[in-house]
Structure formats: structure tokens, C-alpha cells
CSV table of C-alpha atoms in Angstrom, one decimal:
chain,number,residue,atom,x,y,z
W,695,UNK,CA,0.0,0.0,0.0
W,696,UNK,CA,2.8,2.4,0.9
W,697,UNK,CA,4.6,1.8,-2.4
W,698,UNK,CA,1.3,2.5,-4.3
W,699,UNK,CA,0.7,5.8,-2.3
W,700,UNK,CA,4.4,6.8,-2.9
W,701,UNK,CA,4.0,6.3,-6.7
W,702,UNK,CA,0.8,8.3,-6.8
W,703,UNK,CA,2.4,11.1,-4.8
W,704,UNK,CA,5.3,11.4,-7.3
W,705,UNK,CA,2.9,11.4,-10.2
W,706,UNK,CA,0.8,14.1,-8.5
W,707,UNK,CA,3.9,16.2,-7.8
W,708,UNK,CA,4.9,16.2,-11.5
W,709,UNK,CA,1.3,16.6,-12.7
W,710,UNK,CA,1.4,13.3,-14.5
W,711,UNK,CA,-1.7,11.3,-15.3
W,712,UNK,CA,-1.4,7.7,-13.9
W,713,UNK,CA,-1.9,4.6,-16.1
W,714,UNK,CA,-4.6,3.1,-13.8
W,715,UNK,CA,-4.7,-0.2,-15.6
W,716,UNK,CA,-0.9,-0.8,-15.3
W,717,UNK,CA,-0.9,0.3,-11.6
W,718,UNK,CA,-3.8,-2.0,-10.9
W,719,UNK,CA,-1.8,-4.9,-12.4
W,720,UNK,CA,1.3,-4.0,-10.4
W,721,UNK,CA,-0.3,-3.4,-7.0
W,722,UNK,CA,-3.4,-5.7,-7.2
W,723,UNK,CA,-5.9,-2.9,-6.5
W,724,UNK,CA,-9.0,-2.0,-8.5
W,725,UNK,CA,-8.6,0.9,-11.0
W,726,UNK,CA,-11.4,2.8,-9.3
W,727,UNK,CA,-9.7,2.5,-5.9
W,728,UNK,CA,-6.4,3.8,-7.3
W,729,UNK,CA,-8.2,6.7,-9.0
W,730,UNK,CA,-9.8,7.7,-5.7
W,731,UNK,CA,-6.4,7.6,-4.0
W,732,UNK,CA,-4.9,9.8,-6.7
W,733,UNK,CA,-7.7,12.3,-6.7
W,734,UNK,CA,-7.6,12.5,-2.9
W,735,UNK,CA,-4.0,13.5,-2.8
W,736,UNK,CA,-2.6,10.1,-2.1
W,737,UNK,CA,-4.8,9.6,1.0
W,738,UNK,CA,-7.1,6.7,1.6
W,739,UNK,CA,-10.8,7.6,1.3
W,740,UNK,CA,-12.6,7.6,4.7
W,741,UNK,CA,-16.1,6.2,4.2
W,742,UNK,CA,-19.0,7.1,6.5
W,743,UNK,CA,-20.3,4.2,8.6
W,744,UNK,CA,-23.8,3.3,7.4
W,745,UNK,CA,-26.8,3.0,9.6
W,746,UNK,CA,-28.1,-0.6,10.0
W,747,UNK,CA,-31.7,-1.6,9.4
W,748,UNK,CA,-31.6,-3.0,12.9
W,749,UNK,CA,-30.3,0.0,14.8
W,750,UNK,CA,-33.8,1.2,15.8
W,751,UNK,CA,-34.5,-2.0,17.7
W,752,UNK,CA,-31.0,-2.8,19.0
W,753,UNK,CA,-32.1,-2.6,22.7
W,754,UNK,CA,-35.2,-4.7,21.9
W,755,UNK,CA,-32.9,-7.4,20.4
W,756,UNK,CA,-30.8,-7.4,23.5
W,757,UNK,CA,-33.8,-7.9,25.7
W,758,UNK,CA,-35.2,-10.7,23.5
W,759,UNK,CA,-31.9,-12.5,23.5
W,760,UNK,CA,-32.0,-12.6,27.3
W,761,UNK,CA,-35.2,-14.7,27.3
W,762,UNK,CA,-34.6,-18.3,28.5
W,763,UNK,CA,-34.7,-20.7,25.5
W,764,UNK,CA,-34.6,-18.0,22.9
W,765,UNK,CA,-32.7,-18.5,19.7
W,766,UNK,CA,-31.4,-16.1,17.0
W,767,UNK,CA,-33.7,-17.3,14.2
W,768,UNK,CA,-36.8,-17.1,16.5
W,769,UNK,CA,-36.0,-13.5,17.5
W,770,UNK,CA,-35.5,-12.5,13.9
W,771,UNK,CA,-38.8,-14.1,12.8
W,772,UNK,CA,-40.6,-12.3,15.7
W,773,UNK,CA,-39.1,-8.9,14.6
W,774,UNK,CA,-39.9,-9.6,11.0
W,775,UNK,CA,-43.5,-10.5,12.0
W,776,UNK,CA,-43.7,-7.3,14.0
W,777,UNK,CA,-42.0,-4.7,11.8
W,778,UNK,CA,-42.4,-6.4,8.3
W,779,UNK,CA,-39.8,-4.5,6.3
W,780,UNK,CA,-36.4,-5.7,7.7
W,781,UNK,CA,-33.1,-6.7,6.2
W,782,UNK,CA,-32.3,-10.4,5.6
W,783,UNK,CA,-31.6,-13.0,8.3
W,784,UNK,CA,-27.9,-13.1,7.2
W,785,UNK,CA,-27.7,-9.3,7.8
W,786,UNK,CA,-29.3,-9.8,11.2
W,787,UNK,CA,-26.7,-12.4,12.1
W,788,UNK,CA,-23.9,-10.1,11.0
W,789,UNK,CA,-25.4,-7.2,12.9
W,790,UNK,CA,-25.6,-9.2,16.2
W,791,UNK,CA,-22.1,-10.5,15.7
W,792,UNK,CA,-20.6,-7.1,15.0
W,793,UNK,CA,-22.4,-5.6,18.0
W,794,UNK,CA,-21.5,-8.6,20.3
W,795,UNK,CA,-25.1,-9.4,21.0
W,796,UNK,CA,-25.1,-13.1,21.9
W,797,UNK,CA,-27.3,-16.0,23.0
W,798,UNK,CA,-25.8,-18.7,25.2
W,799,UNK,CA,-26.1,-22.0,23.3
W,800,UNK,CA,-26.1,-25.6,24.4
W,801,UNK,CA,-25.4,-28.5,22.1
W,802,UNK,CA,-26.7,-32.1,22.4
W,803,UNK,CA,-25.3,-35.0,20.3
W,804,UNK,CA,-27.9,-36.3,17.8
W,805,UNK,CA,-27.6,-39.5,15.8
W,806,UNK,CA,-29.3,-39.3,12.4
W,807,UNK,CA,-32.1,-41.8,11.7
W,808,UNK,CA,-33.6,-41.8,8.2
W,809,UNK,CA,-37.0,-43.1,7.0
W,810,UNK,CA,-38.6,-43.8,3.6
W,811,UNK,CA,-41.4,-41.6,2.2
W,812,UNK,CA,-44.7,-42.4,3.8
W,813,UNK,CA,-43.1,-44.7,6.4
W,814,UNK,CA,-43.3,-42.8,9.7
W,815,UNK,CA,-44.7,-39.8,11.5
W,816,UNK,CA,-43.1,-38.8,14.9
W,817,UNK,CA,-45.3,-37.3,17.6
W,818,UNK,CA,-44.4,-35.5,20.8
W,819,UNK,CA,-45.8,-33.0,23.2
W,820,UNK,CA,-44.2,-29.6,23.9
W,821,UNK,CA,-45.8,-29.6,27.3
W,822,UNK,CA,-46.6,-27.3,30.2
W,823,UNK,CA,-46.1,-24.1,28.2
W,824,UNK,CA,-47.1,-20.8,29.8
W,825,UNK,CA,-47.5,-17.5,28.1
W,826,UNK,CA,-49.0,-14.2,29.2
W,827,UNK,CA,-51.1,-11.9,27.1
W,828,UNK,CA,-50.8,-8.1,26.9
W,829,UNK,CA,-53.5,-7.8,29.6
W,830,UNK,CA,-51.7,-10.1,31.9
W,831,UNK,CA,-53.9,-13.2,31.4
W,832,UNK,CA,-51.9,-16.4,31.8
W,833,UNK,CA,-52.4,-19.2,29.3
W,834,UNK,CA,-51.3,-22.8,30.2
W,835,UNK,CA,-51.2,-25.0,27.2
W,836,UNK,CA,-49.4,-27.8,25.3
W,837,UNK,CA,-48.5,-28.2,21.6
W,838,UNK,CA,-48.6,-31.6,19.9
W,839,UNK,CA,-45.8,-31.6,17.3
W,840,UNK,CA,-46.0,-34.1,14.5
W,841,UNK,CA,-43.2,-34.6,11.9
W,842,UNK,CA,-43.1,-36.8,8.8
W,843,UNK,CA,-39.9,-38.7,8.9
W,844,UNK,CA,-38.9,-38.3,5.2
W,845,UNK,CA,-39.8,-34.7,4.4
W,846,UNK,CA,-39.6,-33.2,7.9
W,847,UNK,CA,-43.0,-31.6,7.4
W,848,UNK,CA,-44.3,-30.4,10.7
W,849,UNK,CA,-47.8,-29.9,12.1
W,850,UNK,CA,-48.3,-28.0,15.4
W,851,UNK,CA,-51.6,-28.5,17.2
W,852,UNK,CA,-52.6,-26.4,20.3
W,853,UNK,CA,-54.2,-28.3,23.2
W,854,UNK,CA,-55.1,-27.3,26.7
W,855,UNK,CA,-54.7,-30.8,28.2
W,856,UNK,CA,-52.8,-34.0,27.2
W,857,UNK,CA,-55.5,-36.7,27.6
W,858,UNK,CA,-56.0,-39.7,25.4
W,859,UNK,CA,-58.9,-37.9,23.7
W,860,UNK,CA,-56.5,-35.0,23.0
W,861,UNK,CA,-54.0,-37.3,21.4
W,862,UNK,CA,-56.6,-38.9,19.2
W,863,UNK,CA,-58.1,-35.5,18.2
W,864,UNK,CA,-54.6,-34.2,17.3
W,865,UNK,CA,-53.8,-37.2,15.2
W,866,UNK,CA,-57.1,-36.9,13.3
W,867,UNK,CA,-56.5,-33.2,12.7
W,868,UNK,CA,-53.0,-34.0,11.4
W,869,UNK,CA,-54.3,-36.8,9.2
W,870,UNK,CA,-56.9,-34.5,7.7
W,871,UNK,CA,-54.3,-31.8,7.2
W,872,UNK,CA,-51.8,-34.2,5.5
W,873,UNK,CA,-54.5,-35.8,3.4
W,874,UNK,CA,-53.3,-39.3,4.4
W,875,UNK,CA,-51.4,-41.5,6.9
W,876,UNK,CA,-48.0,-43.1,7.0
W,877,UNK,CA,-47.3,-46.7,7.8
W,878,UNK,CA,-46.8,-46.1,11.5
W,879,UNK,CA,-46.7,-43.5,14.3
W,880,UNK,CA,-43.6,-43.2,16.5
W,881,UNK,CA,-44.0,-41.7,20.0
W,882,UNK,CA,-42.6,-41.9,23.5
W,883,UNK,CA,-44.3,-43.5,26.5
W,884,UNK,CA,-46.7,-40.6,27.0
W,885,UNK,CA,-49.5,-41.2,29.5
W,886,UNK,CA,-52.1,-40.4,26.8
W,887,UNK,CA,-51.0,-43.6,25.0
W,888,UNK,CA,-49.7,-46.1,27.6
W,889,UNK,CA,-50.0,-46.9,31.2
W,890,UNK,CA,-46.9,-48.3,33.0
W,891,UNK,CA,-47.3,-50.7,35.9
W,892,UNK,CA,-44.3,-52.4,37.5
W,893,UNK,CA,-42.2,-51.5,34.5
W,894,UNK,CA,-44.7,-53.0,32.1
W,895,UNK,CA,-46.1,-50.8,29.3
W,896,UNK,CA,-49.6,-51.3,28.1
W,897,UNK,CA,-51.5,-49.3,25.5
W,898,UNK,CA,-54.8,-47.9,26.6
W,899,UNK,CA,-57.8,-49.9,25.1
W,900,UNK,CA,-59.0,-46.8,23.3
W,901,UNK,CA,-55.6,-46.4,21.7
W,902,UNK,CA,-55.6,-50.0,20.5
W,903,UNK,CA,-59.1,-49.5,19.0
W,904,UNK,CA,-57.9,-46.3,17.4
W,905,UNK,CA,-55.0,-48.2,15.8
W,906,UNK,CA,-57.4,-50.8,14.4
W,907,UNK,CA,-59.9,-48.2,13.1
W,908,UNK,CA,-57.2,-46.2,11.3
W,909,UNK,CA,-55.2,-49.2,10.2
W,910,UNK,CA,-52.0,-47.7,11.5
W,911,UNK,CA,-49.5,-49.0,14.1
W,912,UNK,CA,-48.4,-46.8,17.0
W,913,UNK,CA,-44.9,-47.7,18.0
W,914,UNK,CA,-43.2,-46.6,21.2
W,915,UNK,CA,-39.6,-45.3,21.4
W,916,UNK,CA,-37.2,-47.5,23.3
W,917,UNK,CA,-36.4,-46.2,26.8
W,918,UNK,CA,-33.4,-43.9,26.9
W,919,UNK,CA,-33.2,-43.9,23.0
W,920,UNK,CA,-34.3,-40.3,22.1
W,921,UNK,CA,-32.3,-40.4,18.8
W,922,UNK,CA,-35.2,-42.4,17.2
W,923,UNK,CA,-37.5,-39.5,17.9
W,924,UNK,CA,-35.0,-36.8,17.0
W,925,UNK,CA,-36.8,-35.2,14.1
W,926,UNK,CA,-39.9,-34.3,16.2
W,927,UNK,CA,-37.6,-33.0,18.9
W,928,UNK,CA,-36.0,-30.8,16.3
W,929,UNK,CA,-39.5,-29.5,15.6
W,930,UNK,CA,-39.9,-28.7,19.3
W,931,UNK,CA,-36.8,-26.5,19.1
W,932,UNK,CA,-38.6,-24.4,16.5
W,933,UNK,CA,-41.2,-23.6,19.1
W,934,UNK,CA,-38.6,-21.4,20.8
W,935,UNK,CA,-39.8,-19.0,18.2
W,936,UNK,CA,-42.8,-18.5,20.4
W,937,UNK,CA,-40.7,-17.0,23.3
W,938,UNK,CA,-40.5,-13.4,21.9
W,939,UNK,CA,-44.3,-13.2,21.7
W,940,UNK,CA,-44.7,-13.6,25.4
W,941,UNK,CA,-46.7,-10.6,26.7
W,942,UNK,CA,-47.3,-9.4,23.2
W,943,UNK,CA,-50.6,-11.1,22.1
W,944,UNK,CA,-54.2,-10.3,23.0
W,945,UNK,CA,-56.0,-13.5,23.5
W,946,UNK,CA,-56.0,-17.3,23.0
W,947,UNK,CA,-57.3,-17.0,19.4
W,948,UNK,CA,-54.3,-14.7,18.5
W,949,UNK,CA,-51.9,-17.1,20.3
W,950,UNK,CA,-53.2,-20.0,18.1
W,951,UNK,CA,-52.8,-17.8,15.0
W,952,UNK,CA,-49.2,-17.1,16.0
W,953,UNK,CA,-48.5,-20.8,16.4
W,954,UNK,CA,-50.0,-21.4,12.9
W,955,UNK,CA,-47.8,-18.7,11.4
W,956,UNK,CA,-44.7,-20.1,13.0
W,957,UNK,CA,-45.8,-23.6,11.7
W,958,UNK,CA,-46.0,-22.3,8.1
W,959,UNK,CA,-42.6,-20.5,8.4
W,960,UNK,CA,-40.9,-23.7,9.8
W,961,UNK,CA,-42.1,-25.8,6.8
W,962,UNK,CA,-40.7,-23.2,4.4
W,963,UNK,CA,-37.3,-23.2,6.1
W,964,UNK,CA,-34.3,-24.8,4.4
W,965,UNK,CA,-33.7,-28.1,6.3
W,966,UNK,CA,-29.9,-28.5,7.0
W,967,UNK,CA,-30.1,-32.3,6.5
W,968,UNK,CA,-32.2,-32.5,3.3
W,969,UNK,CA,-31.0,-29.1,2.0
W,970,UNK,CA,-34.6,-28.5,0.9
W,971,UNK,CA,-37.7,-26.9,2.5
W,972,UNK,CA,-40.0,-29.4,4.1
W,973,UNK,CA,-43.0,-28.1,2.2
W,974,UNK,CA,-41.2,-29.1,-1.1
W,975,UNK,CA,-40.3,-32.6,0.0
W,976,UNK,CA,-43.8,-33.1,1.4
W,977,UNK,CA,-45.3,-32.9,-2.2
W,978,UNK,CA,-43.3,-36.1,-2.9
W,979,UNK,CA,-44.0,-37.8,0.4
W,980,UNK,CA,-47.7,-37.2,0.1
W,981,UNK,CA,-47.8,-39.6,-2.8
W,982,UNK,CA,-46.8,-42.4,-0.5
W,983,UNK,CA,-49.3,-41.7,2.3
W,984,UNK,CA,-52.1,-44.2,2.8
W,985,UNK,CA,-55.7,-42.9,2.0
W,986,UNK,CA,-57.6,-41.8,5.0
W,987,UNK,CA,-60.3,-44.0,6.5
W,988,UNK,CA,-63.9,-43.0,5.8
W,989,UNK,CA,-64.5,-39.5,7.0
W,990,UNK,CA,-67.4,-40.7,9.2
W,991,UNK,CA,-65.1,-43.0,11.0
W,992,UNK,CA,-62.6,-40.2,11.8
W,993,UNK,CA,-65.4,-38.0,13.0
W,994,UNK,CA,-66.7,-40.8,15.2
W,995,UNK,CA,-63.8,-40.0,17.6
W,996,UNK,CA,-64.8,-36.4,17.8
W,997,UNK,CA,-68.6,-36.5,17.6
W,998,UNK,CA,-71.0,-38.1,20.1
W,999,UNK,CA,-70.4,-41.8,19.5
W,1000,UNK,CA,-71.9,-44.9,21.2
W,1001,UNK,CA,-70.5,-48.5,21.2
W,1002,UNK,CA,-73.1,-51.3,21.4
W,1003,UNK,CA,-73.1,-55.1,21.4
W,1004,UNK,CA,-75.4,-56.5,18.7
W,1005,UNK,CA,-78.2,-58.6,20.2
W,1006,UNK,CA,-79.9,-61.7,18.6
W,1007,UNK,CA,-82.7,-59.5,17.4
W,1008,UNK,CA,-80.1,-57.8,15.1
W,1009,UNK,CA,-81.5,-54.4,16.4
W,1010,UNK,CA,-78.8,-52.1,17.9
W,1011,UNK,CA,-80.4,-49.7,20.3
W,1012,UNK,CA,-80.0,-46.0,19.8
W,1013,UNK,CA,-82.0,-43.4,21.7
W,1014,UNK,CA,-84.8,-45.9,22.5
W,1015,UNK,CA,-85.2,-47.3,18.9
W,1016,UNK,CA,-83.6,-50.3,17.3
W,1017,UNK,CA,-81.6,-50.3,14.0
W,1018,UNK,CA,-80.7,-53.5,12.3
W,1019,UNK,CA,-77.3,-55.0,11.2
W,1020,UNK,CA,-76.5,-58.3,9.4
W,1021,UNK,CA,-76.6,-61.6,11.3
W,1022,UNK,CA,-72.8,-62.1,11.2
W,1023,UNK,CA,-72.4,-59.2,13.7
W,1024,UNK,CA,-74.4,-60.8,16.5
W,1025,UNK,CA,-72.5,-60.4,19.8
W,1026,UNK,CA,-69.9,-58.1,18.2
W,1027,UNK,CA,-69.3,-54.5,19.2
W,1028,UNK,CA,-70.3,-51.8,16.7
W,1029,UNK,CA,-70.0,-48.0,16.7
W,1030,UNK,CA,-73.0,-45.8,16.2
W,1031,UNK,CA,-72.2,-42.5,14.5
W,1032,UNK,CA,-75.0,-40.0,14.2
W,1033,UNK,CA,-74.4,-37.4,11.5
W,1034,UNK,CA,-77.1,-35.1,10.3
W,1035,UNK,CA,-80.3,-37.3,10.0
W,1036,UNK,CA,-78.5,-40.6,9.5
W,1037,UNK,CA,-77.1,-43.3,11.7
W,1038,UNK,CA,-73.8,-44.8,10.5
W,1039,UNK,CA,-73.0,-48.2,12.0
W,1040,UNK,CA,-69.4,-49.3,11.9
W,1041,UNK,CA,-67.5,-52.5,12.8
W,1042,UNK,CA,-63.9,-51.4,13.1
W,1043,UNK,CA,-63.3,-49.5,9.9
W,1044,UNK,CA,-66.1,-51.3,7.9
W,1045,UNK,CA,-69.3,-49.4,7.3
W,1046,UNK,CA,-72.0,-52.0,8.0
W,1047,UNK,CA,-75.1,-50.0,7.2
W,1048,UNK,CA,-76.6,-46.5,7.1
W,1049,UNK,CA,-80.1,-46.0,8.6
W,1050,UNK,CA,-82.3,-42.9,8.4
W,1051,UNK,CA,-82.9,-41.8,12.0
W,1052,UNK,CA,-86.6,-42.2,12.8
W,1053,UNK,CA,-89.2,-42.3,15.6
W,1054,UNK,CA,-90.0,-46.0,14.8
W,1055,UNK,CA,-89.4,-48.5,17.5
W,1056,UNK,CA,-88.0,-51.2,15.0
W,1057,UNK,CA,-85.9,-50.2,12.0
W,1058,UNK,CA,-85.2,-53.3,10.1
W,1059,UNK,CA,-83.4,-53.4,6.8
W,1060,UNK,CA,-85.5,-55.9,4.8
W,1061,UNK,CA,-82.4,-57.9,3.7
W,1062,UNK,CA,-81.3,-58.2,7.4
W,1063,UNK,CA,-84.7,-59.4,8.4
W,1064,UNK,CA,-85.0,-62.0,5.7
W,1065,UNK,CA,-81.5,-63.2,6.6
W,1066,UNK,CA,-82.4,-63.5,10.2
W,1067,UNK,CA,-85.6,-65.4,9.5
W,1068,UNK,CA,-83.6,-67.8,7.3
W,1069,UNK,CA,-81.6,-68.9,10.3
W,1070,UNK,CA,-84.8,-69.7,12.3
W,1071,UNK,CA,-87.0,-71.2,9.6
W,1072,UNK,CA,-85.4,-74.3,7.9
W,1073,UNK,CA,-88.5,-75.4,5.9
W,1074,UNK,CA,-87.7,-75.1,2.2
W,1075,UNK,CA,-91.4,-74.8,1.3
W,1076,UNK,CA,-91.8,-71.7,3.5
W,1077,UNK,CA,-92.0,-68.3,1.7
W,1078,UNK,CA,-89.6,-66.4,3.9
W,1079,UNK,CA,-89.8,-63.3,1.8
W,1080,UNK,CA,-93.6,-63.1,2.2
W,1081,UNK,CA,-93.4,-63.7,6.0
W,1082,UNK,CA,-90.7,-61.0,6.3
W,1083,UNK,CA,-92.8,-58.6,4.3
W,1084,UNK,CA,-95.9,-59.1,6.4
W,1085,UNK,CA,-94.0,-58.9,9.7
W,1086,UNK,CA,-92.2,-55.8,8.7
W,1087,UNK,CA,-95.4,-54.1,7.8
W,1088,UNK,CA,-96.7,-54.8,11.3
W,1089,UNK,CA,-93.5,-53.7,12.9
W,1090,UNK,CA,-93.6,-50.5,10.8
W,1091,UNK,CA,-96.8,-49.5,12.6
W,1092,UNK,CA,-95.3,-49.7,16.0
W,1093,UNK,CA,-94.1,-46.3,17.1
W,1094,UNK,CA,-92.2,-45.2,20.3
């Protein structure tokens, strides 16, 4: 640099015009830079320090970084959500580095575990969360995080409690959102799924029935083997993005909307393992998901549903009236799902029959009645169809 400045000083003294291209080759400086040095009398040009797009909220950034569990990306997304027009995330990282604004980080070893498209969805609770609204109202809640193993596509579902019913509801909401189901669900030994007695794990009966109805296996993580559930725990880390919103939302509805916005942003983030956004890979994985069970069967876990054992009369009782099913279901448990003005009767995932809800005491399907009579009347000369027709006409006149 000194040699270059010396040369320029001599040329300036003798009023000689420099050959900028030749000087650029000799000293490895840009022609425009050498020209500025020459025109400035051989002095380096002092540039003014530019203001940063984050200067106005520097103190706010420092405060947000102090929050327990906060991370840099989460703080940036909060500020972007709040102020809209901000420089890029890379600029934010540079700004915090230059200004020595830091977050204490902890690292945990994580062993990668890969799955095929449509093979697995991992489920976990981000539990016992507590956030305060602008008015000081405290909200205690949980978030079920579900993550498809191949695409890393996430679904966050807000819940107030962590019951078996909550687990089932969240799985159904996720299945409807995804438009299908993978081969199996992987989760830990959460109390909503299993009970543990003397070290022995047993799934709740309702969970076992749910597996049968959906045609999906719920697998439990091995004890002290969190690496098998690492992808959903990575999703849990994204929920640190919620921290900056503490004390800055109005009500529960707005809190849920914030969670949904974070969910959408997370799925659009570039994943460090796949090097692609989850939302892009999900388009491929969706092709491998199994079709959903009948919508009525899914709704049966949310709506008012009754389970009954089929008697020998074939008439399953519902609100004081009987509705028939085929003979083969005698002594078996069926689900009664009322939707609109119809009664859907299911055996596991099989839709057995649909009846119109009525005020008649006996609601026999003619085919069911004929089949039932055939088991009782063995005489080949008997006109079972006529007997059935006559008896059904009489039964039809009997009201509640």
C-alpha cells in the first residue's frame, strides 16, 4: 500500500496522469480505488459508517436474546413479523455478531435416523407451556408436534390438556391436514397412549381400538433412546420462536394464530439435513401416504359416538329405537355414529349400514330381516320373503 501511495504522490507532484490499468496490475488494486487515492492527494478515502436496518430495535434485540430458551432465528422471525420491512436474516446475524449481541447456546449430540417416504410420523408434546397476554392473562397449554420422517414436514396443534382424547383428536387433525397417513406413528411412552405398571407398558384400550380403526400402528420409542425421535424434537426447538411473543398477544385466538404462522414458516425453512424446505419434499412424500379411512369413521372419535353389542334381534339400540345389522355381527361391538339425520353403523373401519334416523321402534333393513328369518325357519317350502314382508309391515306401525 505504501509503495502505491508513494508512486501516486510522485505522479501528482509532476502533474502526470497515472496509467490506472498498469498500476492495478502491479499493485493488485482496483482501477477505481487507485483513481480515488490519486484524486484524494494520495490519502485513503474515509467512508462514513452506514446505519443498519436493525439500529432502531437494538435494545429490543438485546432484551429478546436474554429470554430463556430464545434462539437467534426465532428472535429474527418475531421482529420480522412485528416490523415487516427488515433486512435479511444473514444481515441480522452479521449485525448481532458485530455488536456482540449473543445468546448462550447448548449442544446435544444427535444421531441421524432416516426413513422412507410415507413410512413414519413422529409425535411428541411440547408440554406445560405458559404465556402471558398483553392484559396479563396467563395461558397454560401444550402443543402436539408431528413430523413426517422423510420430508420433515411439521404440524403443530394447540391443546389445553394431554388426555387420550386430545392425542386422538390431534392425530385426526394432522391426518386431515396431510390428506393421508404413513405406515406407523412413533411416539414416546406418554401417558395419553400407555400406562406403566411395575415397569410393564400397556397401551390404553381406546388407543388399541384407534389403531385398528385407522389401520395404523403406534410404535413406542425404546427407553433412553431419544435419537429415534430426534426429528420431532427438532420440531420442538422451532417452538422457541414463540418466546419473543410472550406478553405481546391479546387472547387465545391470537396465540393459536401465531403458532400457525410459525408452523408455516418452519415448513418453508431450508432443512440442514435434506437441504430442501419441508414443504417441497412433502409434495413427494404425500404420494406415499395411505388414504384416510372413511370421514365418518374419523369424525366418530370427535362427535358423540356410542358403542353397542349387537343382540340376537339384530337391532342395535340408539335413543330408544332399534336399528338392524346383518346376522354375522351378533355379539360383536359396533359403533353408532349419528351425523345429520343418518345413523352410520361401523364395525372397526367397515361401514356396515346407514339408517335414516326415525321415531319408529323397530328399524329393520329388509335384507337383514330376511337373513335373520332364514336362520330360524329351515323349511324349504316356506315363503320367507312373504313372511318377512308381512311382519315388517306390522312392525312399521309400532311407534315409540
